[in-house]
């Protein structure tokens, strides 16, 4: 048999305020007087910080169809041209064929190019020594070349001259090739400040 206890429930209603509390109008007025200026000052401060951060961040602007990386813009062509025609096409757009100077740029570019082949701004036709399109000497890095390259092969059947122009092979490494071959190309130029 169940035992029932007739205990009185604790009445918490005494904790509730049943009568309206008289609020001083002067207290509300004081609250309103400092609330609006405080919110306005906070908003202005946040706005100043946001504008300062966005103007200090280096924001680059590239033309449509060009990709931004670092402080440069890159154009990965879909049409094929000879090395010289590619050079001229880039120059008409205030750019130059790609110059690869650091590992970060190399990785960015090869992620976009493998398994295709693209002309870059490296050749030995002018001096017989490898140099970039801006005439800075190229420091030979064998790890960047297809094994056995550059080889200046002359039995290509493409007319006089050997392989004087470099391209990114479909493996992401450099290879020398006759400059008259038509292939895709990569242009590079400095981005403009946005």
CSV table of C-alpha atoms in Angstrom, one decimal:
chain,number,residue,atom,x,y,z
A,1,UNK,CA,0.0,0.0,0.0
A,2,UNK,CA,1.4,3.4,-1.0
A,3,UNK,CA,1.9,6.1,1.6
A,4,UNK,CA,1.0,9.6,0.5
A,5,UNK,CA,2.3,12.6,2.3
A,6,UNK,CA,0.3,15.7,2.3
A,7,UNK,CA,3.2,18.1,2.4
A,8,UNK,CA,2.6,21.6,1.5
A,9,UNK,CA,4.4,22.7,-1.7
A,10,UNK,CA,6.9,25.4,-1.2
A,11,UNK,CA,5.4,28.6,-2.4
A,12,UNK,CA,7.9,30.5,-4.5
A,13,UNK,CA,5.4,33.1,-5.5
A,14,UNK,CA,6.7,35.2,-2.7
A,15,UNK,CA,9.9,35.7,-4.7
A,16,UNK,CA,7.9,37.1,-7.6
A,17,UNK,CA,7.3,40.8,-7.7
A,18,UNK,CA,3.6,41.1,-7.8
A,19,UNK,CA,3.4,44.9,-7.7
A,20,UNK,CA,5.0,47.2,-10.2
A,21,UNK,CA,8.2,48.7,-9.0
A,22,UNK,CA,8.4,52.4,-9.2
A,23,UNK,CA,11.2,53.3,-11.6
A,24,UNK,CA,12.5,56.7,-11.5
A,25,UNK,CA,12.2,58.5,-14.8
A,26,UNK,CA,15.5,60.2,-14.1
A,27,UNK,CA,17.3,56.8,-14.0
A,28,UNK,CA,15.8,55.9,-17.4
A,29,UNK,CA,16.8,59.3,-18.8
A,30,UNK,CA,20.4,58.9,-17.5
A,31,UNK,CA,20.6,55.4,-19.1
A,32,UNK,CA,19.4,56.7,-22.4
A,33,UNK,CA,21.7,59.7,-22.3
A,34,UNK,CA,24.9,57.5,-22.1
A,35,UNK,CA,23.6,54.5,-24.1
A,36,UNK,CA,23.4,56.2,-27.5
A,37,UNK,CA,26.8,58.0,-27.3
A,38,UNK,CA,28.4,54.8,-26.0
A,39,UNK,CA,27.0,52.7,-28.9
A,40,UNK,CA,27.9,55.4,-31.4
A,41,UNK,CA,31.5,55.5,-30.1
A,42,UNK,CA,31.8,51.7,-30.2
A,43,UNK,CA,30.5,51.6,-33.8
A,44,UNK,CA,33.0,54.3,-34.9
A,45,UNK,CA,35.9,52.5,-33.2
A,46,UNK,CA,35.0,49.2,-34.9
A,47,UNK,CA,34.7,51.0,-38.2
A,48,UNK,CA,38.1,52.6,-37.9
A,49,UNK,CA,39.8,49.3,-36.9
A,50,UNK,CA,38.1,47.5,-39.9
A,51,UNK,CA,39.1,50.2,-42.4
A,52,UNK,CA,42.6,50.3,-41.0
A,53,UNK,CA,43.0,46.6,-41.3
A,54,UNK,CA,41.7,46.4,-44.8
A,55,UNK,CA,43.8,49.2,-46.1
A,56,UNK,CA,47.0,47.8,-44.5
A,57,UNK,CA,46.4,44.4,-46.0
A,58,UNK,CA,48.0,44.2,-49.4
A,59,UNK,CA,45.1,43.6,-51.7
A,60,UNK,CA,46.0,43.0,-55.3
A,61,UNK,CA,43.9,43.4,-58.4
A,62,UNK,CA,44.5,41.2,-61.5
A,63,UNK,CA,42.8,41.5,-64.9
A,64,UNK,CA,39.9,39.2,-65.7
A,65,UNK,CA,41.2,35.7,-66.6
A,66,UNK,CA,44.5,36.2,-64.6
A,67,UNK,CA,45.2,34.4,-61.4
A,68,UNK,CA,46.6,36.2,-58.3
A,69,UNK,CA,49.5,34.8,-56.3
A,70,UNK,CA,51.7,36.8,-54.1
A,71,UNK,CA,52.2,40.2,-55.6
A,72,UNK,CA,51.9,39.0,-59.2
A,73,UNK,CA,49.2,38.0,-61.7
A,74,UNK,CA,49.5,35.0,-63.9
A,75,UNK,CA,47.9,34.1,-67.2
A,76,UNK,CA,47.7,30.5,-68.2
A,77,UNK,CA,47.0,30.4,-71.9
A,78,UNK,CA,44.7,27.9,-73.6
A,79,UNK,CA,46.0,28.6,-77.1
A,80,UNK,CA,49.4,27.6,-78.4
A,81,UNK,CA,52.1,29.9,-79.8
A,82,UNK,CA,55.8,29.7,-80.5
A,83,UNK,CA,58.1,30.9,-77.7
A,84,UNK,CA,58.7,34.3,-79.4
A,85,UNK,CA,55.0,34.7,-80.3
A,86,UNK,CA,54.2,34.0,-76.6
A,87,UNK,CA,56.7,36.5,-75.5
A,88,UNK,CA,55.2,39.2,-77.7
A,89,UNK,CA,51.6,38.3,-76.6
A,90,UNK,CA,52.6,38.8,-73.0
A,91,UNK,CA,54.5,42.1,-73.7
A,92,UNK,CA,51.4,43.5,-75.4
A,93,UNK,CA,49.7,43.1,-72.1
A,94,UNK,CA,52.4,44.7,-70.0
A,95,UNK,CA,53.6,41.3,-68.8
A,96,UNK,CA,56.4,38.9,-69.6
A,97,UNK,CA,56.8,35.1,-69.9
A,98,UNK,CA,57.0,33.4,-66.5
A,99,UNK,CA,60.0,33.9,-64.3
A,100,UNK,CA,60.3,31.2,-61.6
A,101,UNK,CA,62.3,32.5,-58.7
A,102,UNK,CA,61.2,30.7,-55.6
A,103,UNK,CA,59.6,27.4,-54.5
A,104,UNK,CA,56.3,28.9,-53.5
A,105,UNK,CA,55.7,30.3,-57.0
A,106,UNK,CA,57.0,27.0,-58.6
A,107,UNK,CA,54.5,25.0,-56.6
A,108,UNK,CA,51.7,27.4,-57.4
A,109,UNK,CA,52.4,27.2,-61.1
A,110,UNK,CA,53.0,23.4,-61.4
A,111,UNK,CA,49.7,22.7,-59.5
A,112,UNK,CA,48.0,24.6,-62.4
A,113,UNK,CA,50.1,23.2,-65.3
A,114,UNK,CA,50.7,19.4,-64.8
A,115,UNK,CA,50.0,17.4,-67.0
A,116,UNK,CA,50.2,20.1,-69.7
A,117,UNK,CA,53.2,21.9,-71.2
A,118,UNK,CA,53.8,25.6,-71.1
A,119,UNK,CA,56.5,28.0,-72.3
A,120,UNK,CA,58.3,30.0,-69.6
A,121,UNK,CA,60.6,33.0,-69.8
A,122,UNK,CA,63.8,31.0,-69.9
A,123,UNK,CA,66.1,30.7,-72.9
A,124,UNK,CA,69.7,30.5,-74.0
A,125,UNK,CA,69.2,31.8,-77.6
A,126,UNK,CA,70.6,35.3,-76.9
A,127,UNK,CA,73.9,34.5,-75.2
A,128,UNK,CA,74.3,30.8,-75.3
A,129,UNK,CA,73.8,30.7,-71.5
A,130,UNK,CA,70.4,30.2,-69.8
A,131,UNK,CA,68.8,33.4,-68.7
A,132,UNK,CA,65.4,34.7,-67.8
A,133,UNK,CA,63.4,36.9,-70.1
A,134,UNK,CA,64.5,40.0,-68.1
A,135,UNK,CA,68.1,39.0,-68.8
A,136,UNK,CA,69.0,37.9,-65.3
A,137,UNK,CA,71.2,34.8,-65.3
A,138,UNK,CA,69.6,31.5,-64.5
A,139,UNK,CA,71.3,29.5,-61.8
A,140,UNK,CA,71.2,25.9,-62.9
A,141,UNK,CA,69.1,23.6,-60.6
A,142,UNK,CA,69.2,20.1,-61.9
A,143,UNK,CA,66.3,19.1,-59.7
A,144,UNK,CA,64.1,21.5,-61.7
A,145,UNK,CA,64.9,19.8,-65.1
A,146,UNK,CA,63.7,16.6,-66.7
A,147,UNK,CA,66.6,14.1,-66.2
A,148,UNK,CA,69.2,14.5,-69.0
A,149,UNK,CA,68.0,18.0,-69.8
A,150,UNK,CA,68.8,20.6,-71.1
A,151,UNK,CA,70.5,18.8,-74.0
A,152,UNK,CA,70.4,21.3,-76.9
A,153,UNK,CA,69.3,18.5,-79.2
A,154,UNK,CA,69.8,19.4,-82.9
A,155,UNK,CA,68.3,16.4,-84.7
A,156,UNK,CA,64.7,17.6,-84.3
A,157,UNK,CA,64.2,18.3,-88.0
A,158,UNK,CA,62.8,21.8,-87.3
A,159,UNK,CA,65.3,23.8,-89.2
A,160,UNK,CA,68.5,25.5,-88.0
A,161,UNK,CA,69.3,25.9,-84.4
A,162,UNK,CA,69.1,23.7,-81.3
A,163,UNK,CA,66.7,23.7,-78.4
A,164,UNK,CA,67.1,27.2,-77.0
A,165,UNK,CA,63.9,27.8,-75.2
A,166,UNK,CA,62.6,26.2,-71.9
A,167,UNK,CA,59.1,25.0,-71.1
A,168,UNK,CA,57.5,23.3,-68.2
A,169,UNK,CA,57.2,19.7,-69.2
A,170,UNK,CA,54.0,17.7,-68.4
A,171,UNK,CA,55.8,16.5,-65.2
A,172,UNK,CA,56.3,20.0,-63.8
A,173,UNK,CA,60.0,20.1,-64.6
A,174,UNK,CA,61.9,22.2,-67.2
A,175,UNK,CA,62.8,20.9,-70.6
A,176,UNK,CA,64.6,22.6,-73.5
A,177,UNK,CA,62.9,22.6,-76.9
A,178,UNK,CA,63.1,24.3,-80.3
A,179,UNK,CA,61.6,27.8,-79.9
A,180,UNK,CA,59.4,27.4,-83.0
A,181,UNK,CA,57.2,24.7,-81.4
A,182,UNK,CA,53.7,26.0,-80.6
A,183,UNK,CA,52.5,25.3,-77.1
A,184,UNK,CA,50.6,27.0,-74.2
A,185,UNK,CA,52.5,29.7,-72.3
A,186,UNK,CA,52.3,31.5,-68.9
A,187,UNK,CA,52.5,35.3,-68.6
A,188,UNK,CA,53.3,37.1,-65.4
A,189,UNK,CA,53.0,40.7,-64.3
A,190,UNK,CA,52.8,42.7,-61.1
A,191,UNK,CA,49.3,43.1,-59.7
A,192,UNK,CA,47.9,46.6,-59.1
A,193,UNK,CA,46.9,47.8,-55.7
A,194,UNK,CA,43.2,47.5,-55.2
